[in-house]
XYZ file of C-alpha atoms in Angstrom:
74
model
C -83.874 -47.828 -58.458
C -85.200 -50.472 -56.092
C -81.725 -51.906 -55.537
C -80.280 -48.489 -54.684
C -83.127 -47.802 -52.244
C -82.713 -51.206 -50.592
C -78.958 -50.829 -50.203
C -79.435 -47.298 -48.854
C -81.990 -48.619 -46.368
C -79.557 -51.268 -45.131
C -76.728 -48.733 -44.767
C -78.967 -46.297 -42.869
C -80.211 -49.128 -40.636
C -76.674 -50.161 -39.696
C -75.638 -46.543 -39.071
C -78.733 -45.991 -36.927
C -77.914 -49.055 -34.841
C -74.350 -47.841 -34.333
C -75.459 -44.335 -33.343
C -78.041 -45.650 -30.869
C -75.476 -47.947 -29.292
C -73.043 -45.043 -28.911
C -75.616 -42.922 -27.063
C -75.260 -42.696 -23.314
C -77.991 -44.321 -21.260
C -80.337 -41.967 -19.480
C -82.565 -44.381 -17.624
C -82.846 -43.945 -13.891
C -84.634 -47.155 -13.089
C -87.862 -46.752 -11.132
C -86.900 -43.197 -10.205
C -87.670 -42.156 -13.769
C -91.369 -42.851 -13.186
C -91.816 -39.876 -10.886
C -89.232 -37.517 -12.344
C -89.276 -38.582 -15.965
C -91.340 -35.580 -17.008
C -88.337 -33.329 -16.522
C -86.558 -34.996 -19.416
C -89.607 -34.795 -21.667
C -89.870 -31.036 -21.417
C -86.228 -30.287 -22.094
C -84.842 -29.449 -18.695
C -81.822 -31.611 -19.387
C -80.154 -30.397 -22.564
C -77.681 -32.591 -24.352
C -74.308 -31.002 -24.995
C -71.307 -31.857 -27.079
C -71.043 -35.371 -28.407
C -74.476 -36.347 -27.032
C -76.103 -33.500 -28.963
C -74.437 -34.637 -32.183
C -75.575 -38.207 -31.575
C -79.142 -37.056 -30.860
C -79.311 -35.032 -34.076
C -77.700 -37.820 -36.092
C -80.158 -40.369 -34.711
C -83.082 -38.102 -35.593
C -81.846 -37.605 -39.156
C -81.081 -41.304 -39.637
C -84.454 -42.272 -38.178
C -86.216 -39.959 -40.607
C -84.194 -41.323 -43.524
C -84.945 -44.877 -42.410
C -88.669 -44.135 -42.342
C -88.658 -42.464 -45.769
C -86.526 -45.161 -47.379
C -88.706 -47.853 -45.805
C -91.781 -46.304 -47.408
C -89.926 -45.966 -50.706
C -88.833 -49.612 -50.725
C -92.328 -50.747 -49.752
C -93.860 -48.792 -52.626
C -91.831 -50.724 -55.229
């Protein structure tokens, strides 16, 4: 069981890295300091491929966290 969890953790980690690298950058430099709150409260909705990447990253991040706890408990 531990081997399966460890291999799953490594696969999820690699997939998470790939998904994060595929995401488009949203930083605005120093301009994000003043207007960054607009992004926090959902005024800019992701559409299309960005939305899929956001959801995939959230799911993979959750799986990574759960599998990390599972591997640590062994």
